[in-house]
Amino acid sequence: MKNIQESIKEILANAVNQLYQIDWKPMQIVIEATSADFEGDFTFVVFPLLKISKKGPEQTANEIAEYLRKDTTVIASIEVVKGFVNLTVQTSYWTNFTLLNAQNISFGYSTPQSKENVLVEYSSPNTNKPLHLGHIRNNLLGFSVIQILKANGYHVKSCNLINDRGIHICKSMYAWLQQGNGETPASAQMKGDHLVGKYYVAFEKQHKLEKEALIQNGLDEETASKQTKSMLQAQELLRKWEAGDQATIDVWKTMNGWVYEGFNATYKQLGVEFDQYYYESETYLLGKKLVEEGLQQGSFFKKENGSVWVDLTADGLDQKLLLRADGTSVYITQDMGTAALKYNDFKYDKSIYVVGNEQDYHFKVLQLILAKTNKPYASGIYHLSYGMVELPEGKMKSREGTVVDADDLMQDMFDNAKQITTDLGKTEGLSLDEQNQLFQTIGLGALKYFLLKVDPKKKMMFNPKESIDFQGNTGPFIQYTHARIKSVLRNAKDTSFEFDSNQVKLSAFEKNMVKGLHQFPGIVDEAARDLSPGVICNYCYDLAKLFNQLYHEHSILKEQDENQRKFRLILCMFTAQVLNRAGALLGIQMPERM
RNA sequence: GGUUCCAUAGCUCAGCUGGAUAGAGCAACGGUUUUCUAAACCGUGGGCCGCAGGUUCGAGUCCUGCUGGAACUACCA
């Protein structure tokens, strides 16, 4: 069945061509959903036509309306308001649409894996400290974007690049060696990532003390920062690591192992996963090799001290360092290596990096370098840049302890969900396991919706003092709507859907509901185009709102008219289905009851 | 200094490629349950859409300038 928008465009193109002797294709006709304040389903704006019609807006609109009224097979009625032609579609279209799609579980989704190969890299943590709220935004965004792309028919794989190497982990290692007394996650009764994070903080504390002492002795801050005993020792560990010193590598492996265990627990709770892991310790050497190649091709150049650079002044940027004078690699070197490795593994058409907007410059540089060295995958890389999560006092900073820990936050959400659910007396009849499952679902639903509803590009505010809402435009509101529908469906005795759909009359509420459901495929498409889960969130909220209005205005199970009652039940099924599918795109589960 | 991004109700945010009287939630106040889940529904108040120009039949949306904020501009990752 052709979709209704296309049909209307055809009809309009036909009308306009006949009336004004032009040759417009249906493609050129723009229609939009009629504003709620007016009668109609779709609206055609005539202003762009005025130069051709050579008449006023109202007169032109009336001429078109007059022409369209001759054929009522698709369009039932037309109303003209100033330059706007408001079209009302035949009711049978809406009822048929509902019957056809209510039980179609792939409604809104494209044929699987018919489009390009896309690789999405997300999460990409450092291994010296636990995950925080910023990482949660990253993880949820990455996961959701993957689901959205899959729903649109892309062949998608995910990966996580672990920054397991570098001065940051050496800092934790040094502090642990100095102060740890062999402490382990088991002995400390602490998640491994938190334990390693504890030593990172300990390092920073000691480093700060030593730095202040050096400043007292007359050194400037920058020099002092480099000259503390802690920092020199951490640097020494990094050198030993690069030289392959066994004892150092053993400590490194052990501590990273603790961190991975901790990360995996957090990932599992968040519900995110990865097809493939990459480790910086395994990609940076390849990066170095690529720099050497580029040097020989003449894409890069060497300075007197032996450091290697790329000149991007022609592209409006500066010169950028690729290898230090001592031959060690920098961040971009490693990313060149990873890009090559990823392409080799996945042969992607598009490679999406879910990384914060503080690295906009970095990715601009990376893309230019890949293009300069004629890599076939240069044009396919795309930086999905998202804004920082800020606290009322500003940006989160690990070393200053102003971070909202991921595990703590999830625990808070769980506790809040438990509190509210218990207060509302909704734990009755549920086993302890079922209760915990429910608190988890609701708590995470609130958190995920809270983070995903904001446009990814924009920075967002989180105030730890004000807990995340469970009412209004929130995840639990949508989950509640789903549970409410499921409750109605459970109570429905007559589940046969044999009835005369021609007898169904659509009230304003029912029609709004159907129109809302009708939008879903377009929304899924839009979310993929913009790589924005927020689009899905807004849609879920609107749809849930529409259902609650309908629910309040109409009785479903007690409706006397059998045709009408059965149609409403179908609408319920359809709505629950779409909420469920839309929730899946966000990683939000829809409970059967709550 | 340079580059990029942002600015909408007291607060947190929507507003699709320019379209009709700028919308939600929270917070405040008031109402709705003998009836399918009240985590709901309805209502009231609250806006020079940062400022000034420009393009257009039409600008929160596009262009220019200005003000305010953020990030980047490291031989850190």
XYZ file of C-alpha atoms (C1' of nucleotides) in Angstrom:
671
model
C 0.000 0.000 0.000
C 1.291 3.390 -0.977
C 1.666 5.689 1.971
C -0.892 8.398 2.335
C 1.481 11.319 2.079
C 2.658 10.141 -1.332
C -0.917 9.758 -2.536
C -1.826 13.235 -1.398
C 1.230 14.724 -3.042
C 0.261 13.067 -6.293
C -3.251 14.411 -6.081
C -1.994 17.882 -5.298
C 0.600 17.844 -8.064
C -2.104 16.827 -10.463
C -4.407 19.611 -9.309
C -1.733 22.284 -9.474
C -0.552 21.192 -12.903
C -4.047 21.228 -14.324
C -4.938 24.587 -12.808
C -1.782 26.489 -13.666
C -0.347 24.679 -16.704
C 2.913 23.739 -15.023
C 4.719 20.460 -14.559
C 5.370 19.793 -10.912
C 6.406 16.383 -9.742
C 4.792 15.017 -6.579
C 8.289 15.256 -5.053
C 8.107 19.032 -5.213
C 4.889 19.234 -3.229
C 5.412 19.860 0.449
C 2.706 18.904 2.882
C 2.784 18.906 6.642
C 0.655 17.649 9.491
C -2.179 20.058 10.179
C -1.713 22.103 13.310
C -3.898 20.888 16.172
C -5.828 24.165 16.187
C -7.383 23.501 12.790
C -9.635 20.951 11.209
C -7.745 18.511 8.996
C -5.021 15.879 8.782
C -2.568 17.325 6.299
C -1.925 20.867 5.159
C -0.742 22.262 1.870
C 0.696 25.775 1.997
C -0.028 27.734 -1.177
C 2.302 30.704 -0.733
C 5.065 29.289 -2.932
C 2.500 29.017 -5.743
C 1.367 32.628 -5.767
C 3.860 33.760 -8.392
C 2.493 31.102 -10.707
C -1.193 31.490 -9.926
C -0.888 35.302 -9.989
C -3.691 35.490 -7.476
C -4.025 36.098 -3.763
C -3.354 33.321 -1.257
C -6.958 32.769 -0.257
C -8.186 32.724 -3.849
C -5.454 30.310 -4.923
C -6.196 28.039 -1.984
C -9.888 28.070 -2.863
C -9.206 27.190 -6.485
C -7.164 24.193 -5.424
C -9.758 23.153 -2.869
C -12.499 23.406 -5.505
C -10.533 21.156 -7.838
C -9.790 18.586 -5.142
C -13.414 18.323 -4.068
C -14.265 16.581 -7.340
C -12.692 13.348 -6.130
C -13.358 12.117 -2.609
C -11.845 8.655 -2.754
C -8.866 9.687 -0.638
C -9.679 13.140 0.648
C -12.954 13.373 2.488
C -13.148 17.103 3.087
C -11.198 20.301 2.638
C -11.094 23.511 4.560
C -9.324 26.650 3.474
C -7.915 29.068 6.007
C -6.076 31.991 4.444
C -3.249 30.463 2.411
C -3.569 27.030 3.935
C -5.452 24.123 2.400
C -6.348 21.692 5.176
C -7.163 18.208 3.958
C -9.067 15.598 5.872
C -8.438 12.011 4.830
C -11.190 9.407 4.625
C -11.767 7.674 7.963
C -11.449 4.280 6.307
C -7.794 5.027 5.630
C -7.085 5.392 9.340
C -9.063 2.359 10.417
C -7.511 0.177 7.738
C -4.067 1.407 8.627
C -4.669 0.449 12.245
C -5.962 -3.013 11.424
C -3.089 -3.701 9.069
C -0.293 -2.686 11.411
C -1.472 -3.231 14.973
C 0.092 -6.653 15.194
C 2.924 -6.128 12.760
C 5.987 -6.353 14.976
C 8.255 -4.836 12.357
C 6.054 -1.765 11.910
C 8.317 1.234 11.562
C 11.455 -0.812 10.979
C 13.165 -1.316 7.629
C 14.192 -4.612 6.122
C 17.186 -5.726 8.165
C 20.683 -5.187 6.905
C 19.863 -3.853 3.507
C 21.933 -0.700 3.740
C 25.572 0.246 4.351
C 27.976 -1.204 6.900
C 28.337 1.067 9.860
C 30.763 0.724 12.738
C 29.985 2.625 15.911
C 32.704 3.206 18.478
C 31.500 4.296 21.867
C 32.280 4.297 25.568
C 36.077 4.303 25.085
C 37.093 4.798 28.718
C 40.468 5.287 30.340
C 41.391 2.502 32.714
C 42.514 4.587 35.656
C 39.150 5.399 37.203
C 35.526 4.270 37.294
C 32.853 5.440 34.859
C 30.890 8.578 35.655
C 27.759 10.342 34.474
C 29.479 11.635 31.344
C 30.319 8.064 30.343
C 26.721 7.058 30.940
C 25.554 9.653 28.459
C 28.121 8.382 26.000
C 27.164 4.739 26.517
C 23.437 5.307 26.230
C 23.860 7.509 23.201
C 26.076 4.970 21.452
C 23.836 2.056 22.264
C 20.695 3.880 21.192
C 22.177 5.137 17.942
C 23.133 1.571 17.092
C 19.571 0.354 17.682
C 18.185 3.223 15.620
C 20.509 2.533 12.705
C 19.688 -1.164 12.812
C 15.982 -0.350 12.774
C 16.624 1.630 9.620
C 18.218 -1.306 7.854
C 21.880 -0.557 8.370
C 24.289 -3.354 9.081
C 25.802 -2.164 12.332
C 28.660 -3.351 14.501
C 29.860 -1.774 17.711
C 33.257 -1.449 19.287
C 34.899 -0.048 22.370
C 38.402 1.363 22.285
C 39.994 1.017 25.688
C 42.634 3.577 26.528
C 44.582 1.110 28.614
C 48.006 2.659 28.189
C 49.596 5.922 29.117
C 50.511 8.180 31.961
C 47.059 8.031 33.577
C 47.191 4.327 34.432
C 50.826 4.683 35.469
C 49.713 7.225 38.056
C 47.326 4.731 39.628
C 50.000 2.048 39.418
C 52.577 4.192 41.181
C 50.215 5.100 44.021
C 49.176 1.491 44.446
C 52.787 0.309 44.527
C 53.633 2.954 47.110
C 50.609 2.830 49.351
C 48.628 -0.252 48.402
C 50.199 -2.962 50.546
C 48.986 -5.463 48.037
C 45.362 -4.441 48.346
C 42.996 -6.141 45.892
C 39.324 -5.684 45.061
C 38.580 -8.797 47.103
C 40.544 -7.651 50.155
C 39.149 -4.145 49.930
C 35.623 -5.339 49.145
C 35.510 -2.843 46.344
C 34.746 -2.961 42.632
C 38.033 -3.125 40.757
C 37.537 0.100 38.824
C 36.745 1.927 42.047
C 39.842 0.533 43.716
C 42.090 1.685 40.887
C 40.292 5.024 40.905
C 41.010 5.347 44.597
C 44.728 5.158 43.878
C 44.424 7.632 41.042
C 42.929 10.115 43.471
C 45.657 9.252 45.995
C 48.269 9.970 43.352
C 46.774 13.340 42.501
C 46.634 14.254 46.165
C 50.272 13.456 46.772
C 51.323 15.072 43.533
C 49.541 18.238 44.523
C 51.335 18.380 47.881
C 54.712 17.845 46.287
C 53.962 20.414 43.626
C 53.072 23.057 46.202
C 56.314 22.367 48.043
C 58.271 22.897 44.816
C 56.418 26.116 44.102
C 57.377 27.298 47.591
C 60.957 26.648 46.545
C 60.531 29.061 43.673
C 59.560 26.895 40.699
C 56.775 28.035 38.421
C 53.659 25.927 38.347
C 54.270 24.198 35.022
C 57.795 23.136 35.861
C 56.818 22.165 39.381
C 54.065 19.959 38.019
C 56.570 18.055 35.919
C 59.228 17.791 38.609
C 57.373 16.181 41.506
C 58.678 12.839 42.673
C 55.302 11.233 41.960
C 55.203 12.502 38.407
C 58.787 11.503 37.683
C 58.094 8.050 39.061
C 54.931 7.686 37.011
C 56.877 8.724 33.903
C 59.490 6.154 34.805
C 56.813 3.465 34.982
C 55.596 4.500 31.522
C 59.109 4.180 30.116
C 59.528 0.774 31.725
C 56.184 -0.271 30.303
C 57.166 0.790 26.799
C 60.477 -1.039 27.199
C 58.607 -4.196 28.087
C 59.746 -4.484 31.689
C 58.069 -7.616 32.992
C 57.370 -6.519 36.561
C 55.764 -3.284 35.364
C 53.691 -5.079 32.783
C 52.494 -7.528 35.403
C 51.226 -4.742 37.635
C 49.653 -3.057 34.613
C 47.875 -6.246 33.604
C 46.641 -6.920 37.102
C 45.267 -3.472 37.673
C 43.685 -3.233 34.226
C 42.119 -6.618 34.863
C 40.444 -5.266 37.964
C 39.179 -2.304 36.024
C 37.729 -4.451 33.234
C 35.844 -6.534 35.735
C 34.387 -3.371 37.204
C 33.534 -1.907 33.809
C 31.818 -5.091 32.729
C 29.564 -4.992 35.766
C 28.626 -1.389 34.995
C 28.064 -2.119 31.305
C 25.888 -5.063 32.143
C 23.749 -3.032 34.464
C 23.412 -0.279 31.885
C 22.476 -2.874 29.296
C 25.153 -1.962 26.766
C 27.475 -4.316 24.933
C 30.138 -4.361 22.239
C 30.905 -6.618 19.309
C 34.592 -5.892 19.546
C 37.128 -4.374 21.910
C 40.239 -2.526 20.819
C 43.088 -1.669 23.139
C 45.295 1.294 22.666
C 48.235 -0.805 23.793
C 47.692 -2.884 20.671
C 47.030 -0.121 18.178
C 49.583 2.560 18.921
C 52.438 0.707 17.222
C 50.420 0.439 14.023
C 49.843 4.179 14.296
C 53.562 4.763 14.429
C 54.020 2.674 11.327
C 51.424 4.740 9.491
C 53.246 7.900 10.474
C 56.459 6.466 9.016
C 54.634 5.657 5.789
C 53.166 9.121 5.587
C 56.607 10.565 6.173
C 58.006 8.618 3.246
C 55.118 9.619 0.988
C 55.848 13.219 1.876
C 52.514 13.831 3.581
C 54.262 14.623 6.849
C 57.571 16.245 7.710
C 60.264 15.920 10.346
C 61.594 18.753 12.452
C 65.226 19.124 13.488
C 64.709 17.493 16.870
C 63.262 14.430 15.168
C 59.576 15.016 15.934
C 57.135 14.355 13.114
C 54.407 16.825 12.115
C 51.653 17.343 9.608
C 51.024 20.757 8.122
C 47.332 21.603 8.062
C 47.646 25.333 7.556
C 46.140 25.011 4.077
C 42.989 23.688 5.731
C 42.858 26.565 8.185
C 44.401 24.618 11.038
C 47.885 24.602 12.523
C 50.744 22.181 12.333
C 49.996 19.108 14.349
C 52.434 16.822 16.149
C 52.266 13.124 15.236
C 55.328 11.666 16.934
C 57.362 13.145 19.757
C 61.085 13.794 19.411
C 61.793 10.662 21.455
C 59.726 8.629 18.983
C 56.788 7.973 21.323
C 53.279 8.321 20.047
C 50.553 10.792 20.907
C 46.797 10.412 20.948
C 46.301 11.059 17.252
C 48.968 8.534 16.319
C 47.086 5.824 18.085
C 43.786 6.885 16.500
C 45.340 6.570 13.046
C 46.287 3.018 13.918
C 42.885 2.180 15.315
C 41.125 3.569 12.242
C 43.206 1.340 9.989
C 42.624 -1.687 12.171
C 38.892 -1.098 12.345
C 38.659 -0.731 8.591
C 40.616 -3.900 8.125
C 38.272 -5.788 10.446
C 34.937 -4.401 9.328
C 35.323 -2.817 5.871
C 32.871 -0.196 6.992
C 31.217 2.404 4.799
C 30.730 4.644 7.791
C 32.646 4.734 11.044
C 30.918 6.681 13.767
C 32.832 7.867 16.822
C 30.679 8.702 19.806
C 32.989 11.109 21.551
C 32.476 14.357 23.465
C 32.532 17.715 21.711
C 35.730 18.686 23.485
C 37.397 16.589 20.800
C 35.840 18.285 17.777
C 39.246 19.621 16.777
C 40.923 16.257 17.199
C 38.532 14.544 14.822
C 38.786 17.299 12.261
C 42.530 16.720 12.315
C 42.172 12.954 12.147
C 39.934 13.123 9.105
C 42.303 15.499 7.317
C 45.297 13.293 8.056
C 43.542 10.202 6.754
C 42.547 12.083 3.614
C 46.091 13.414 3.169
C 47.464 9.885 3.281
C 44.819 8.706 0.797
C 43.098 6.263 3.100
C 39.923 4.897 1.480
C 38.075 5.184 4.770
C 38.850 8.856 5.337
C 35.519 10.169 4.090
C 33.557 7.578 6.026
C 34.535 8.646 9.475
C 32.021 10.708 11.380
C 32.383 12.238 14.789
C 29.090 12.029 16.679
C 29.916 14.896 18.962
C 27.860 15.288 22.091
C 27.797 17.934 24.787
C 29.171 17.590 28.266
C 27.031 16.825 31.289
C 27.528 19.710 33.651
C 26.842 20.116 37.325
C 25.543 23.376 38.833
C 29.127 24.234 39.784
C 30.403 23.492 36.275
C 32.113 20.680 34.464
C 32.828 17.388 36.216
C 36.510 16.872 36.983
C 37.785 13.513 38.161
C 40.890 14.840 39.792
C 38.892 17.347 41.803
C 36.430 14.749 42.922
C 33.435 16.578 41.434
C 32.112 13.590 39.545
C 28.830 11.751 39.697
C 29.816 8.106 39.791
C 27.968 5.817 37.390
C 27.450 2.958 39.832
C 26.347 5.253 42.655
C 23.890 7.031 40.406
C 22.325 3.797 39.203
C 22.001 2.652 42.786
C 20.265 5.923 43.662
C 17.848 5.465 40.794
C 17.110 1.939 41.975
C 16.477 3.161 45.521
C 14.195 5.952 44.332
C 12.230 3.547 42.173
C 11.870 1.229 45.128
C 10.720 4.010 47.406
C 8.116 5.369 44.999
C 6.802 1.974 43.976
C 6.451 0.903 47.577
C 4.759 4.163 48.554
C 2.235 3.656 45.799
C 1.575 0.162 47.044
C 2.433 -1.443 43.755
C 4.670 -4.209 45.006
C 1.731 -6.390 45.989
C 1.704 -9.839 44.473
C 5.265 -9.595 43.205
C 8.064 -11.853 44.375
C 11.218 -10.254 45.694
C 13.004 -11.039 42.448
C 10.218 -9.521 40.423
C 10.262 -6.445 42.608
C 13.982 -5.937 42.207
C 13.651 -6.465 38.491
C 10.920 -3.824 38.391
C 12.879 -1.263 40.435
C 15.792 -1.797 38.117
C 13.632 -1.327 35.031
C 11.993 1.832 36.335
C 15.122 3.381 37.821
C 17.091 2.831 34.651
C 14.138 3.947 32.552
C 14.123 7.271 34.371
C 17.886 7.700 34.013
C 18.060 6.701 30.360
C 15.159 8.884 29.323
C 16.566 11.806 31.276
C 19.885 11.592 29.440
C 18.607 10.688 26.000
C 15.798 13.198 25.635
C 18.223 16.083 25.333
C 19.613 16.791 21.896
C 23.026 15.043 21.843
C 24.777 18.099 20.475
C 23.800 20.215 23.443
C 25.466 20.228 26.801
C 23.107 19.329 29.590
C 22.668 20.114 33.238
C 22.421 17.608 36.036
C 21.759 18.702 39.576
C 22.568 15.900 42.052
C 20.515 17.667 44.715
C 17.324 17.371 42.681
C 16.611 13.748 41.982
C 15.518 12.736 38.510
C 11.738 12.888 38.167
C 9.428 9.906 37.810
C 6.430 12.007 36.792
C 5.630 14.090 33.750
C 7.931 13.981 30.754
C 9.960 11.042 32.036
C 10.806 7.417 31.344
C 8.531 6.053 34.076
C 5.574 7.981 32.623
C 6.016 6.133 29.354
C 6.601 2.835 31.119
C 3.496 3.435 33.191
C 1.440 4.055 30.075
C 2.634 0.773 28.647
C 1.837 -1.092 31.875
C -1.575 0.542 31.946
C -2.354 -0.665 28.445
C -1.157 -4.147 29.299
C -3.477 -4.140 32.262
C -6.430 -3.293 30.033
C -5.448 -6.039 27.624
C -5.191 -8.562 30.446
C -8.676 -7.630 31.570
C -10.117 -7.930 28.095
C -12.086 -11.148 27.858
C -13.051 -11.045 24.242
C -9.857 -11.264 22.254
C -11.389 -12.077 18.888
C -11.027 -9.174 16.587
C -13.725 -10.025 14.107
C -15.759 -6.915 13.610
C -17.040 -4.493 11.032
C -14.413 -1.811 10.718
C -16.647 0.220 8.431
C -18.885 0.899 11.389
C -16.076 2.381 13.449
C -16.325 6.095 14.025
C -13.217 7.909 15.145
C -13.540 10.406 17.965
C -11.038 13.228 18.106
C -9.038 11.270 20.693
C -9.029 8.059 18.725
C -8.042 9.842 15.579
C -5.170 11.634 17.288
C -4.014 8.296 18.612
C -4.050 6.695 15.174
C -2.282 9.663 13.643
C 0.344 9.459 16.365
C 0.984 5.806 15.640
C 1.043 6.585 11.933
C 4.039 8.864 12.470
C 6.281 6.174 13.911
C 8.068 5.057 10.729
C 8.874 8.663 9.862
C 10.195 9.235 13.366
C 12.489 6.207 13.201
C 13.802 7.516 9.914
C 14.338 11.003 11.271
C 16.148 9.693 14.359
C 18.613 7.888 12.102
C 19.115 10.887 9.845
C 19.920 13.097 12.813
C 21.552 10.321 14.865
C 19.358 11.566 17.671
C 17.626 9.360 20.239
C 15.960 12.532 21.494
C 13.618 12.355 18.527
C 12.422 8.955 19.741
C 12.055 10.216 23.307
C 9.866 13.122 22.294
C 7.760 10.831 20.185
C 7.285 8.327 23.012
C 6.170 11.087 25.292
C 3.667 12.475 22.809
C 2.294 9.020 22.111
C 1.942 8.141 25.794
C 0.270 11.477 26.414
C -2.208 10.823 23.599
C -3.044 7.432 25.005
C -3.627 8.730 28.520
C -5.959 11.384 27.145
C -7.901 8.783 25.218
C -7.959 6.480 28.201
C -9.372 9.233 30.348
C -12.054 10.240 27.863
C -13.218 6.843 26.663
C -14.062 3.644 28.367
C -12.450 0.774 26.522
C -13.721 -2.468 28.010
C -17.098 -1.047 28.947
C -17.846 0.494 25.596
C -21.310 -0.736 24.539
C -20.759 -0.666 20.788
C -18.928 -3.877 19.948
C -17.194 -2.557 16.843
C -15.987 0.478 18.681
C -14.819 -1.539 21.672
C -12.834 -3.958 19.579
C -11.287 -1.181 17.599
C -10.147 0.478 20.825
C -8.605 -2.763 22.002
C -6.689 -2.946 18.766
C -5.530 0.594 19.302
C -4.308 -0.481 22.745
C -2.347 -3.372 21.330
C -0.904 -1.177 18.623
C 0.133 1.532 21.060
C 1.753 -0.916 23.476
C 3.589 -2.466 20.560
C 4.949 0.851 19.322
C 5.933 2.012 22.818
C 7.746 -1.248 23.277
C 9.588 -0.949 19.983
C 10.404 2.708 20.503
C 11.636 1.928 24.011
C 13.898 -0.755 22.599
C 15.530 1.889 20.404
C 16.412 3.757 23.585
C 17.392 0.714 25.603
C 14.385 1.305 27.879
C 12.356 -1.704 28.889
C 8.591 -1.532 29.103
C 7.195 -3.412 32.109
C 4.012 -5.471 31.971
C 2.842 -3.909 35.196
C 4.047 -1.214 37.540
C 44.709 36.187 20.046
C 42.435 32.223 16.635
C 38.691 28.272 15.655
C 34.132 25.919 16.859
C 29.617 25.413 19.612
C 25.693 27.449 22.633
C 21.740 31.468 24.326
C 13.601 29.923 24.103
C 8.874 30.585 30.804
C 11.657 30.819 37.789
C 14.291 25.680 36.648
C 15.212 21.492 32.927
C 14.206 21.065 27.938
C 11.011 20.509 22.772
C 10.205 23.351 18.468
C 11.545 18.568 11.526
C 14.154 20.864 5.650
C 11.456 29.010 7.210
C 4.543 28.703 7.772
C -1.248 29.620 11.083
C -2.033 32.398 18.160
C 6.056 29.755 20.388
C 5.078 24.194 23.323
C 6.016 20.354 27.339
C 7.611 18.781 32.226
C 9.076 20.446 37.065
C 7.897 24.156 40.671
C 2.963 27.315 42.408
C -2.374 27.387 42.702
C -7.272 24.912 41.711
C -10.231 20.712 39.962
C -11.107 15.123 38.435
C -11.484 8.371 40.999
C -19.097 4.225 43.285
C -16.195 2.851 36.272
C -10.537 -0.635 32.527
C -3.665 1.155 36.996
C -4.360 8.823 39.879
C 3.547 7.236 38.278
C -2.735 9.622 35.201
C -6.224 13.547 33.327
C -8.095 18.825 33.090
C -7.531 24.027 34.216
C -4.994 29.003 35.984
C -0.805 32.074 36.178
C 4.100 32.623 33.965
C 7.721 34.576 27.272
C 10.855 41.955 23.858
C 12.684 33.224 21.663
C 20.241 37.311 24.558
C 20.601 42.523 21.676
C 20.560 45.218 16.832
C 20.102 45.102 11.758
C 19.060 42.312 7.089
C 16.656 38.594 3.476
C 11.270 36.963 2.801
C 4.337 37.218 1.526
C 6.063 35.038 6.321
C 11.960 34.409 10.888
C 12.618 31.206 17.454
C 14.409 28.838 12.685
C 18.436 31.742 7.299
C 22.581 35.967 6.821
C 25.724 39.974 9.226
C 27.360 42.515 13.542
C 27.353 42.834 18.894
C 26.912 40.912 24.098
C 27.265 36.790 27.408
C 28.827 31.573 28.289
C 31.538 26.942 27.030
C 35.127 23.887 24.608
C 39.436 23.415 21.760
C 43.945 25.721 20.228
C 49.569 20.449 24.990
C 55.846 16.737 22.745
C 48.233 14.929 28.126
C 44.695 11.007 26.700
